[in-house]
Coordinates of C-alpha atoms and ligand atoms in Angstrom, one line a residue:
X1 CA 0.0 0.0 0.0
X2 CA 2.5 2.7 1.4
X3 CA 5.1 1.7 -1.8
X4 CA 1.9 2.2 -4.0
X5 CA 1.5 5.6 -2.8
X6 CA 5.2 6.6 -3.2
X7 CA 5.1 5.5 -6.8
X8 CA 1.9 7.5 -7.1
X9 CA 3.7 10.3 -5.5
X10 CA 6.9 10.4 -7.7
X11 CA 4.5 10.0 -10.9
X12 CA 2.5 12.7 -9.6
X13 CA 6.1 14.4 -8.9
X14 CA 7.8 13.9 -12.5
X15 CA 4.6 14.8 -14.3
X16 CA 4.6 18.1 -12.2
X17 CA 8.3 18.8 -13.5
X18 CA 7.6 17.7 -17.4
X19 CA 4.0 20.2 -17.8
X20 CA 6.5 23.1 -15.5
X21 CA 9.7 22.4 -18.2
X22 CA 6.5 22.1 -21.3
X23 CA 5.5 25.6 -20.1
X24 CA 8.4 27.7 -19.6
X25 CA 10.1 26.0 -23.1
X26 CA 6.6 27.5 -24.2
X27 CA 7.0 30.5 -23.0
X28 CA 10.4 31.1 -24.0
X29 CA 9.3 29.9 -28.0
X30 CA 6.7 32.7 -27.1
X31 CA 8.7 35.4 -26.2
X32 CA 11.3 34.7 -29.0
X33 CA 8.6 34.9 -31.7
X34 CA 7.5 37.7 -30.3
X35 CA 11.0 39.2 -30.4
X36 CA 11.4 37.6 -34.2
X37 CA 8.4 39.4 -35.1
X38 CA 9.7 42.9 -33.2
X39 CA 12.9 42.0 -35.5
X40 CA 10.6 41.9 -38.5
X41 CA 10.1 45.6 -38.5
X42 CA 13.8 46.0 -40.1
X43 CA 13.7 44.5 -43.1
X44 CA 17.5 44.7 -43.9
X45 CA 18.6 40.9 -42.1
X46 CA 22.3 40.6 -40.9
X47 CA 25.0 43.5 -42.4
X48 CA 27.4 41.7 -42.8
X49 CA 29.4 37.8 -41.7
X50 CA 26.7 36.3 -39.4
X51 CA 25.9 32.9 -38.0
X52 CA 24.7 29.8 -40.1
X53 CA 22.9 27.2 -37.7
X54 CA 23.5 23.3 -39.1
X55 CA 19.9 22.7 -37.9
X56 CA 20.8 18.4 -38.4
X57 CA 23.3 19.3 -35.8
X58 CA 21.6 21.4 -33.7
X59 CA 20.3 20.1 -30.3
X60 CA 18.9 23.6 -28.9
X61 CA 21.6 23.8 -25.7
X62 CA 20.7 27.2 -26.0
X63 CA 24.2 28.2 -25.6
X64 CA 24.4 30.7 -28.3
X65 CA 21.6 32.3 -27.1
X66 CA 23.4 33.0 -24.0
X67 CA 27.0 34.5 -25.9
X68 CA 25.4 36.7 -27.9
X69 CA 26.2 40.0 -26.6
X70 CA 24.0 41.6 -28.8
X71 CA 20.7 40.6 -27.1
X72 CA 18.2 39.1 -28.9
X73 CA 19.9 37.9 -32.4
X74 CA 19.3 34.3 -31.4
X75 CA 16.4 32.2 -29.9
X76 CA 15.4 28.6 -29.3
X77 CA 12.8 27.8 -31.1
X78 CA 10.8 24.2 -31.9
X79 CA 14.3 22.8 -30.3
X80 CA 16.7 24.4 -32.4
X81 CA 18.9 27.8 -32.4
X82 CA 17.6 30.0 -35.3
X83 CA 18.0 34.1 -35.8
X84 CA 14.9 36.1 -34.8
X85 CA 17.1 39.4 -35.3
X86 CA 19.1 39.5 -37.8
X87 CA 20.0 43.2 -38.3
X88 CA 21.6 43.4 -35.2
X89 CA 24.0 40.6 -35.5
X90 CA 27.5 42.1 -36.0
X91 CA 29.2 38.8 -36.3
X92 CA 31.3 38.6 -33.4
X93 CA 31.2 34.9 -33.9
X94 CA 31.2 34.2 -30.1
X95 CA 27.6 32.2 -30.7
X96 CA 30.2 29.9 -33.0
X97 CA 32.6 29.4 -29.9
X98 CA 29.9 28.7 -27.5
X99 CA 28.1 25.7 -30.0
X100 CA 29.3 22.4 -27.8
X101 CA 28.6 20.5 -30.9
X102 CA 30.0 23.1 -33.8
X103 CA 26.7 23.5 -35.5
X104 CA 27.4 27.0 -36.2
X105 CA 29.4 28.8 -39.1
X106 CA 30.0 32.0 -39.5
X107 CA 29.5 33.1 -43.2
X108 CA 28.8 36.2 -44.9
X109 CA 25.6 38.2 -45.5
X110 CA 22.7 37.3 -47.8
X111 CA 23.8 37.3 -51.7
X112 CA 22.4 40.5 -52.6
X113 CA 25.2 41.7 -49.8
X114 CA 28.1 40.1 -51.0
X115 CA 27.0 41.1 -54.8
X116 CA 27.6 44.7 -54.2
X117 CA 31.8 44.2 -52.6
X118 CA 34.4 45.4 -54.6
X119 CA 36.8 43.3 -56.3
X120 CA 39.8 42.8 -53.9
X121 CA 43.1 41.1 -54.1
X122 CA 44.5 39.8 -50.5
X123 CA 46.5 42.9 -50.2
X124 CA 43.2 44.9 -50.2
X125 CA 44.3 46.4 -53.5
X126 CA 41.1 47.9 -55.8
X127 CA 41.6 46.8 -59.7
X128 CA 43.2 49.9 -59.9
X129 CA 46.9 50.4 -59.1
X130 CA 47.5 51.5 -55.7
X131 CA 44.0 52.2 -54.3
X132 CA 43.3 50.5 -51.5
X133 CA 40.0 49.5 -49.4
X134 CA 39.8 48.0 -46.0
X135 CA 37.5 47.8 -43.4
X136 CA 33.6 47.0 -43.5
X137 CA 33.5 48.2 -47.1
X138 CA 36.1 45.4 -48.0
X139 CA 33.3 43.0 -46.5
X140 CA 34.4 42.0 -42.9
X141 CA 33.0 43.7 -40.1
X142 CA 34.1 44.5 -36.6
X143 CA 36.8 46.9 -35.0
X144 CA 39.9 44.6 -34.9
X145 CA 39.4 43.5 -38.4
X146 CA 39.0 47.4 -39.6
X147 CA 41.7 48.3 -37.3
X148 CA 44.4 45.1 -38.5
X149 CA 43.3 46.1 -42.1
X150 CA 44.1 49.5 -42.0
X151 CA 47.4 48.9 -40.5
X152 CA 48.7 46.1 -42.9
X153 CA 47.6 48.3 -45.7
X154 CA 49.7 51.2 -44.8
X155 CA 52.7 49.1 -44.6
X156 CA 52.6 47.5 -47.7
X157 CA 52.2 51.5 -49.0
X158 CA 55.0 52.1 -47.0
X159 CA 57.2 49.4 -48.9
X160 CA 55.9 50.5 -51.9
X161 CA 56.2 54.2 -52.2
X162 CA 59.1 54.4 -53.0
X163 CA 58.6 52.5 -56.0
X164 CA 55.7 54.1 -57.3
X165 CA 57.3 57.9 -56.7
X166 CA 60.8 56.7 -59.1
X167 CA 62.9 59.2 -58.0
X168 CA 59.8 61.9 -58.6
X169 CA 59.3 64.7 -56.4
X170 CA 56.1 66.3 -57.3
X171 CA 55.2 69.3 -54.8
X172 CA 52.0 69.0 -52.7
X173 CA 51.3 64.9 -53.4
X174 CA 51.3 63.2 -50.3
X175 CA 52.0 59.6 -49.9
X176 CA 48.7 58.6 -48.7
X177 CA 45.6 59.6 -48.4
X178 CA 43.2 58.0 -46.3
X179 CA 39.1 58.6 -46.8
X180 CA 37.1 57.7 -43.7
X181 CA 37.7 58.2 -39.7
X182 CA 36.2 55.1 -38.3
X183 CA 38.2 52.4 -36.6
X184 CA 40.0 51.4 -40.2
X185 CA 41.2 54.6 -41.2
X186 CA 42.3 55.8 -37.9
X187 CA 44.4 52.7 -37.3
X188 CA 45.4 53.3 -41.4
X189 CA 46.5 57.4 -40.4
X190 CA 48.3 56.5 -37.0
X191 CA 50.5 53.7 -39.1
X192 CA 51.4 56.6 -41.6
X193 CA 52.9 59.1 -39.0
X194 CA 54.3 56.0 -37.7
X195 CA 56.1 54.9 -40.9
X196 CA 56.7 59.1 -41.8
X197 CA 54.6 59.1 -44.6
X198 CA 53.1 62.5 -45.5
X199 CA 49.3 61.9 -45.4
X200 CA 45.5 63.3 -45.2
X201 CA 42.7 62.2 -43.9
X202 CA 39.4 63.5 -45.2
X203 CA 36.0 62.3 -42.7
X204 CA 32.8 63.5 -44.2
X205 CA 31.6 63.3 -40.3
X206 CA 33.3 63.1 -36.8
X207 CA 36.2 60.8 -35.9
X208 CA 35.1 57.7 -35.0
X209 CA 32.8 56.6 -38.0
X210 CA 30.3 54.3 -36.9
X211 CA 31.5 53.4 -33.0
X212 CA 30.5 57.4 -32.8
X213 CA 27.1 56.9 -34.1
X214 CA 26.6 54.0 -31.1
X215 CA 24.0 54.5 -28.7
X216 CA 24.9 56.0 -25.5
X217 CA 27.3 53.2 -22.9
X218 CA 26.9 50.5 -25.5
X219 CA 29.4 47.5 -24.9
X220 CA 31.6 47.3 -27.5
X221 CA 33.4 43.6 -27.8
X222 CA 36.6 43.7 -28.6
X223 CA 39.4 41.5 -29.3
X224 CA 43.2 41.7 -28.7
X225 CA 44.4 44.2 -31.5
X226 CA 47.5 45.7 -31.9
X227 CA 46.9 49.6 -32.4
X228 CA 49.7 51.4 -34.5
X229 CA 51.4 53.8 -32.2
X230 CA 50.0 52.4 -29.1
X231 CA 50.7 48.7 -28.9
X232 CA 48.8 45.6 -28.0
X233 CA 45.2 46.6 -26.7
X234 CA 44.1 44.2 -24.9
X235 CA 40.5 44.7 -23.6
X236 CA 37.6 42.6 -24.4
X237 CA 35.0 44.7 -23.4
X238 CA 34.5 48.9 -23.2
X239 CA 31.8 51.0 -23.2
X240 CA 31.6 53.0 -26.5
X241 CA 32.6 56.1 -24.7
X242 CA 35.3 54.8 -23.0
X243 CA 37.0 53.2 -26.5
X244 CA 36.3 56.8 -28.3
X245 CA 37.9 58.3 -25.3
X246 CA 41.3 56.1 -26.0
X247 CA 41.6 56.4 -29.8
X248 CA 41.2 60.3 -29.1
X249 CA 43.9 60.0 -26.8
X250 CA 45.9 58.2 -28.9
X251 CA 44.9 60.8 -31.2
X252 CA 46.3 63.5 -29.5
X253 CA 49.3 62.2 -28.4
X254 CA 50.5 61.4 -32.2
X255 CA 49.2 64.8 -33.5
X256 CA 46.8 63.0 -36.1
X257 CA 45.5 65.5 -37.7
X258 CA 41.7 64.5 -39.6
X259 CA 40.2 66.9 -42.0
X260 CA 36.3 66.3 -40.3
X261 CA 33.3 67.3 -42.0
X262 CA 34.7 66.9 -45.3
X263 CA 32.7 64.7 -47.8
X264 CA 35.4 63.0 -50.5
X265 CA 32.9 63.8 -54.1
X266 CA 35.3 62.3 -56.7
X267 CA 38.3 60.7 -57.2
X268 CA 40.7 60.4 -60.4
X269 CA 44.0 58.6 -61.3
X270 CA 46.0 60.8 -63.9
X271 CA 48.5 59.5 -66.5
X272 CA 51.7 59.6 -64.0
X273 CA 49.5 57.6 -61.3
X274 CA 48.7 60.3 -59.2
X275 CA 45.3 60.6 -57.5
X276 CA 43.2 63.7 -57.7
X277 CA 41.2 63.8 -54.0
X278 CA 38.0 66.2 -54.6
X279 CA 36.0 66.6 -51.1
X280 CA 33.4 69.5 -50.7
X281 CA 36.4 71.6 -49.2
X282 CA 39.2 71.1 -51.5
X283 CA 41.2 69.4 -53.5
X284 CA 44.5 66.9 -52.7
X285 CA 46.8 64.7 -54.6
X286 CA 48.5 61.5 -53.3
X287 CA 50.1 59.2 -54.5
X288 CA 48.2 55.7 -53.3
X289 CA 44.4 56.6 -51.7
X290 CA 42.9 54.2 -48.9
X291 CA 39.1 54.3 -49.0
X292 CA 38.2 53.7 -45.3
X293 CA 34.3 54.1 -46.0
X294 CA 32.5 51.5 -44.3
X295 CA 29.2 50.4 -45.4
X296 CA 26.7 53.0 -44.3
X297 CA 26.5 55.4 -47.2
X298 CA 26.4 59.1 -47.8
X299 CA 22.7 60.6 -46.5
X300 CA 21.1 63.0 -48.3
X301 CA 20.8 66.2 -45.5
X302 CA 17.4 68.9 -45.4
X303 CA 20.4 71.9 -45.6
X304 CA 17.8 73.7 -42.5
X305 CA 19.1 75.5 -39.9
X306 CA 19.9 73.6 -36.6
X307 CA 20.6 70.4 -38.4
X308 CA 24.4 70.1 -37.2
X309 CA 22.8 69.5 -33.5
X310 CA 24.0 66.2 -32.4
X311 CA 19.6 65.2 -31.7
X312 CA 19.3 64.9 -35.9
X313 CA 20.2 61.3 -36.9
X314 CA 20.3 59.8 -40.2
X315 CA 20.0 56.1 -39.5
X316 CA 18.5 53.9 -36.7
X317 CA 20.7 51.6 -35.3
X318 CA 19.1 50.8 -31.6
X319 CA 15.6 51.8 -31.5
X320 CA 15.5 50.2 -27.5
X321 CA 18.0 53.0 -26.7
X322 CA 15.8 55.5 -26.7
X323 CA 12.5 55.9 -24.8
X324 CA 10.2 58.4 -23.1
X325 CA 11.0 60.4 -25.6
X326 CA 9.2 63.1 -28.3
X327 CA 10.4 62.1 -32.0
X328 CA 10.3 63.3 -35.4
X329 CA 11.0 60.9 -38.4
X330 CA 11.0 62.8 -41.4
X331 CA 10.7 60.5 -44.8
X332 CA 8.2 58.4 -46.9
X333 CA 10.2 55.2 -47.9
X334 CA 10.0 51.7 -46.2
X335 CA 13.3 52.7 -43.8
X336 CA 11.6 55.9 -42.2
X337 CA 8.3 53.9 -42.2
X338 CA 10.2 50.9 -40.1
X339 CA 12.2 53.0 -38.2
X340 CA 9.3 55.5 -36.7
X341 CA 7.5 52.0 -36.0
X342 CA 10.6 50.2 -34.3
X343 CA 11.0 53.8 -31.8
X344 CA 7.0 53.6 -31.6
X345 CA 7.1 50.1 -30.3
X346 CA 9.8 51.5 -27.0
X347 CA 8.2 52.7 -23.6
X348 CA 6.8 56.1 -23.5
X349 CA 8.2 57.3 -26.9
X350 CA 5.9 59.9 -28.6
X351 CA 6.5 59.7 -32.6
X352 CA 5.2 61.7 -35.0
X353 CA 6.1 60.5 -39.0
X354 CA 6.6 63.5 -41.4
X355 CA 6.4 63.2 -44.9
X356 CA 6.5 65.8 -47.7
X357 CA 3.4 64.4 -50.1
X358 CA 0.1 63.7 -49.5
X359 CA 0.6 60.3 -49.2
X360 CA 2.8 57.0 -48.8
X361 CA 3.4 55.5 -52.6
X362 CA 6.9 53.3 -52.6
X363 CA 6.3 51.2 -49.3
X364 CA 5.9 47.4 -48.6
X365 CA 2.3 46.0 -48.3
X366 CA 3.1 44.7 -44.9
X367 CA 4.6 47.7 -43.7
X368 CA 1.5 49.6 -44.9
X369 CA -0.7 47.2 -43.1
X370 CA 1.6 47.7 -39.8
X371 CA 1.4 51.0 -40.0
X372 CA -2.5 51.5 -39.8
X373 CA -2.2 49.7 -37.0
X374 CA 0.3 51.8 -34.6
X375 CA -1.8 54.8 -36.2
X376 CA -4.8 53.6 -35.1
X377 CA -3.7 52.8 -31.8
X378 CA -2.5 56.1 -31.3
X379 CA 1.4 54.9 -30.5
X380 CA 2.0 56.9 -34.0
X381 CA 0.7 60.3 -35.5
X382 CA 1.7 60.8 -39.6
X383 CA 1.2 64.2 -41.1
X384 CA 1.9 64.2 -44.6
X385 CA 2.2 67.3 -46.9
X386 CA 4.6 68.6 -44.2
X387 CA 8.6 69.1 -43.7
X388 CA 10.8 70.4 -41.1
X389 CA 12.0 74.1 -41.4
X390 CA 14.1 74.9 -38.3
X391 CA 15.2 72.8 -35.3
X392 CA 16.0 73.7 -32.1
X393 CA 17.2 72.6 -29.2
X394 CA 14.1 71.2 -27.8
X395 CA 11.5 71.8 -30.7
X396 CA 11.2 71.4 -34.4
X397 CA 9.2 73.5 -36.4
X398 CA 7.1 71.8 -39.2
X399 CA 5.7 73.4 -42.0
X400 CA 2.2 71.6 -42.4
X401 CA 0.5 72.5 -45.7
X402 CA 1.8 76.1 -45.9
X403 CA 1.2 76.7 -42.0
X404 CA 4.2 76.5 -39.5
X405 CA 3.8 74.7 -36.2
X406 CA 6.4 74.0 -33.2
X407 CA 6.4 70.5 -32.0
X408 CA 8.4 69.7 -29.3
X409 CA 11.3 67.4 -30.0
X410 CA 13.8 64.9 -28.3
X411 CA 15.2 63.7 -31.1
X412 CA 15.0 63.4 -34.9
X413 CA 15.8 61.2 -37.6
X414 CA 16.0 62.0 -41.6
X415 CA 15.5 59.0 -44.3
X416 CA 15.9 61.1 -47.3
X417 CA 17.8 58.7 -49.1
X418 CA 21.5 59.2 -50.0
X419 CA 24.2 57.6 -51.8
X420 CA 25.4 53.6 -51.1
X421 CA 29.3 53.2 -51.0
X422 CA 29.2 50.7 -54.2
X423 CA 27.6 53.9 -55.8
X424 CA 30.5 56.3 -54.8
X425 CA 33.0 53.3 -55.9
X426 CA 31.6 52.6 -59.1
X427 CA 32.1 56.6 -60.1
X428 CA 35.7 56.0 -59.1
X429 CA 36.0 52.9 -61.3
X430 CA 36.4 50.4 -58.6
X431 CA 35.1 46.9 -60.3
X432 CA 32.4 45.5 -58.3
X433 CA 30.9 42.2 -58.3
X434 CA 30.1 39.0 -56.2
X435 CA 32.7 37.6 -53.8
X436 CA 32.6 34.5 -51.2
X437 CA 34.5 36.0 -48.2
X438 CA 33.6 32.6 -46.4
X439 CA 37.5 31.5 -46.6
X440 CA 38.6 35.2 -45.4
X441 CA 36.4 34.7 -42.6
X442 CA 37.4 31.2 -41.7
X443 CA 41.4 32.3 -41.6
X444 CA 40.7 35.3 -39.1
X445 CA 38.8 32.5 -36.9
X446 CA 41.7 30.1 -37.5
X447 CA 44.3 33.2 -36.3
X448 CA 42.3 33.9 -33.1
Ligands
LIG501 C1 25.0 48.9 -33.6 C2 26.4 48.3 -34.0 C3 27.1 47.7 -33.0 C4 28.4 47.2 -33.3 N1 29.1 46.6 -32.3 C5 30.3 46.1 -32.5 C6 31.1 45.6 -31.4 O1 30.7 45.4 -30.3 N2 32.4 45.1 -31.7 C7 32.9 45.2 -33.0 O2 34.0 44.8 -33.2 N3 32.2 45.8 -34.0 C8 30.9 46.2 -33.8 N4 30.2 46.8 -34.9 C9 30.8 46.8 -36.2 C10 31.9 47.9 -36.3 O3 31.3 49.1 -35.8 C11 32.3 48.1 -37.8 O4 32.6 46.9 -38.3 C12 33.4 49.1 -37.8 O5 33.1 50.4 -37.3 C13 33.9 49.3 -39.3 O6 34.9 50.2 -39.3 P1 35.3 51.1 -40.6 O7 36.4 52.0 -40.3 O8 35.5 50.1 -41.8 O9 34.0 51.9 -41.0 P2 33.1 52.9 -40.2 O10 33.3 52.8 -38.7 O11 31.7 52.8 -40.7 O12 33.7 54.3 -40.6 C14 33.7 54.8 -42.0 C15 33.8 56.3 -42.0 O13 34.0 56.8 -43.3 C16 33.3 58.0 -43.5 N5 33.0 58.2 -44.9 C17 32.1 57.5 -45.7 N6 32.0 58.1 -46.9 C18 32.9 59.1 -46.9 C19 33.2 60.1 -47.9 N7 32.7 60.1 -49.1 N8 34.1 61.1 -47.6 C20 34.6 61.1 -46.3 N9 34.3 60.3 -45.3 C21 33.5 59.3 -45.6 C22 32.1 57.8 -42.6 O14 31.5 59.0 -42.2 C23 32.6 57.0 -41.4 O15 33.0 57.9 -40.3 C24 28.9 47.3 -34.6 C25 28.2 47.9 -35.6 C26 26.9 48.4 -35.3 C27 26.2 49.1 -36.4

C-alpha cells in the first residue's frame, strides 16, 4: 500500500516537473517569436558575416543564445537555435565558440550583400593600381578586423612608395591619403605618422565613424588588436565612450590630424599615377588613396538651420536606446516607415512620421498594413504634406501645408535617401561584383 502511494507520489512528482519544463520551453518559443516578429520591422537581415545554424546538428543547448552579446539575435525555437534578429548581428562569432557541438558557421551576408563588394586582391588592392579599401566596405566587419586592415595596408604603402614615386618629387602629393575616420582609417593614419609618410585624412563626419554613431554606454566587444602607435590593446570589453575616449587620446598624443566634415565627391587617377582627391572643401593629390568608407553610405541632408545639432540622426541603429522620448521621423520610404515603428514600439516614446506628399506610394504592403495599425492605436501620428524648417534645441518646427507649427522634440531622424558606398565606388571605377569571403572569414577564426 505505502510503496503504492510513493510511486503515485513520484508519478504525480515527475509529471509536475515535465507540464513546468513544457510551459516555460513555451514560454520562451513565445517570447522569442515575439521578439522575431519585433525584428521583423527592419527589413535589412544581418549586415554583414553572421551565424549559419546546421539545424541536423543542432540540439537547442541554447548556448548561443546565451554568448550573444548583442541581445536578442538568437532564440530557441521548436528545439533548435535560429536568428529572430538579424540586423543586429555584428558577427562577433562568439555564438560559434559557444556551440558544444560546432553546428554553427559563420559566413557572410545574404547574396544580394556580397554582390555589391568590390573586387579585392588579398592585399586589399582595388583593380586599380594602388587604391586601396579596408575595413567593413572590404566586407568584414568588426573593430579589430578594420583596425588590423588599415594597419597592414599602410605598410605594404610604406614598402611600396618608393617604388611608385621613381625618384619623382612632385610638390604638394602626399604619400597617402586616407578617406574615412572610423576604426579602419584611424588605425590606417596612425600607421602613416608611424612609418613618416606624408598623409591626409578626409571624414565627411566626426572621428570615430560608426562606433561614434553607437548608442549612449553600448558594450563594444573587442578582441586583442595591436593599435599602431600604441601597442597591443588588450580589452575585451569597453563602453563605447570609453574606447572613443582612447583612440582620441591616442589621437592626441600622435598629433593626427583629420580633415572632419569633409565629404570625398570624386576621385581620379592621372597619366603619372597620381590621385586627384576632390572633397566639398578642396582638392588633394597623393600618390596611393585608402578608402576607409564603411558600409553606411552618404545621407542625403534637409540643408535647414539647426541640423548640425547632435539630436538629428540619419540612421536607426538601436531603436531600444531611446525611450520616453518626443520624436520626429522625417521621410516616406519603407526605412523611415520601419524605423518611426521600431521607436514607436519602446516605452513612453511619442512619434510623429513626417512626410513631404500627400501620401505613402513606394512602401511594402506589410509595412503599410503595420502602419494602420500603430496609427490607429494612437502609438503613432503621420502628417503628410509637411517638412521640417528649423530645429532647435528642444523643438522642431514643421511646415504643415503652408502653416508652421512647433512641435516639441527629443530627437529626430531623416530618411531622405542618400548615396550607397558601391555607388560612390563605381564613379571611381572600382570593379564590383560577387565575392565568397567565407575563406577570409574562416582564416581570421583560425588566427584567433
Ligand atoms: C550597432 C552596432 C554595433 C556594433 N558593435 C560592435 C562591437 O561590439 N564590436 C565590433 O568589433 N564591431 C561592432 N560593430 C561593427 C563595427 O562598428 C564596424 O565593423 C566598424 O566600425 C567598421 O569600421 P570602418 O572603419 O571600416 O567603417 P566605419 O566605422 O563605418 O567608418 C567609416 C567612416 O567613413 C566616413 N565616410 C564615408 N564616406 C565618406 C566620404 N565620401 N568622404 C569622407 N568620409 C566618408 C564615414 O562618415 C565614417 O566615419 C557594430 C556595428 C553596429 C552598427
Amino acid at each position: 500500500m505505502l510503496t503504492n502511494v510513493i510511486y503515485v507520489a513520484f508519478g504525480l512528482l515527475v509529471l509536475h516537473s515535465i507540464v513546468r519544463h513544457v510551459r516555460r520551453t513555451n514560454r520562451k518559443e513565445r517570447a522569442a517569436r515575439a521578439s522575431a516578429e519585433h525584428g521583423r520591422l527592419h527589413s535589412e537581415g544581418p549586415r554583414a558575416q553572421h551565424p549559419h545554424i546546421d539545424a541536423t546538428r543542432c540540439f537547442g543547448c541554447g548556448a548561443c543564445v546565451t554568448a550573444c552579446p548583442e541581445g536578442d539575435v538568437l532564440a530557441v525555437l521548436a528545439g533548435k537555435a535560429a536568428i529572430v534578429n538579424g540586423h543586429k548581428c555584428i558577427g562577433h562569432g562568439l555564438c560559434a565558440e559557444a556551440c558544444p557541438v560546432g553546428a554553427i558557421t559563420i559566413v557572410m551576408a545574404s547574396p544580394s550583400v556580397s554582390a555589391d563588394m568590390p573586387q579585392l586582391t588579398p592585399e586589399h588592392e582595388t583593380n586599380i593600381p594602388n587604391l586601396f579599401i579596408v575595413g567593413e566596405l572590404g566586407g568584414l566587419a568588426l573593430i579589430k578586423n578594420a583596425v588590423n586592415e588599415g594597419r597592414d595596408c599602410v605598410d605594404l604603402i610604406s614598402r611600396r612608395v618608393f617604388g611608385i614615386k621613381r625618384g619623382r618629387s612632385v610638390p604638394d602629393v602626399v604619400d597617402v591619403a586616407i578617406v574615412g575616420a572610423g576604426p579602419a582609417g584611424i588605425s590606417a593614419s596612425l600607421r602613416a605618422i608611424e612609418k613618416k609618410l606624408s598623409y591626409v585624412t578626409l571624414e565627411q563626419d566626426e572621428f570615430g565613424g560608426t562606433v561614434a554613431k553607437y548608442p549612449r554606454q553600448k558594450i563594444v566587444m573587442t578582441s586583442p588588436v595591436e593599435f599602431p602607435l600604441y601597442g597591443k590593446f588588450n580589452k575585451l570589453q569597453i563602453s563605447k565612450e570609453e574606447i572613443i575616449k582612447f583612440w582620441q587620446k591616442v589621437h592626441g598624443r600622435a598629433g593626427l590630424k583629420v580633415n572632419t566634415h569633409e565629404k570625398v565627391e570624386r576621385i581620379t587617377r592621372d597619366a603619372g599615377g597620381i590621385f586627384t582627391i576632390e572633397s566639398v572643401k578642396g582638392r588633394y593629390r597623393a600618390w596611393t588613396v585608402i578608402l576607409a568608407l564603411g558600409r553606411r553610405g552618404t545621407p542625403r541632408k534637409l540643408d535647414i538651420p539647426g541640423e548640425g545639432l547632435s539630436k538629428v540622426m540619419y540612421g536607426l541603429i538601436e531603436a531600444e536606446a531611446y525611450t520616453n522620448a518626443a520624436i520626429l521621423v522625417v521621410g516616406g520610404g519603407d526605412s523611415a516607415v520601419e524605423a518611426a515603428m521600431g521607436l514607436a514600439h519602446q516605452k513612453g516614446n511619442r512619434v510623429i512620421l513626417s512626410y513631404r506628399k500627400e501620401a505613402f506610394s513606394r512602401i511594402k504592403e506589410r509595412n503599410a498594413q503595420k502602419l494602420r495599425e500603430y496609427t490607429k492605436g494612437g502609438r503613432l501620428q503621420v502628417i503628410f504634406n509637411s517638412q521640417p524648417v528649423e530645429i532647435r534645441e528642444k523643438s522642431v518646427r514643421l511646415d504643415i501645408g503652408g502653416t508652421v507649427k512647433e512641435i516639441p522634440n527629443d530627437y529626430m531622424w531623416v530618411f531622405a535617401g542618400g548615396t550607397p558606398p558601391s555607388d560612390f565606388l563605381k564613379a571611381c571605377g572600382v570593379q564590383i561584383g560577387p565575392q565568397d569571403l567565407t575563406p577570409q572569414i574562416r582564416d581570421i577564426q583560425l588566427a584567433g
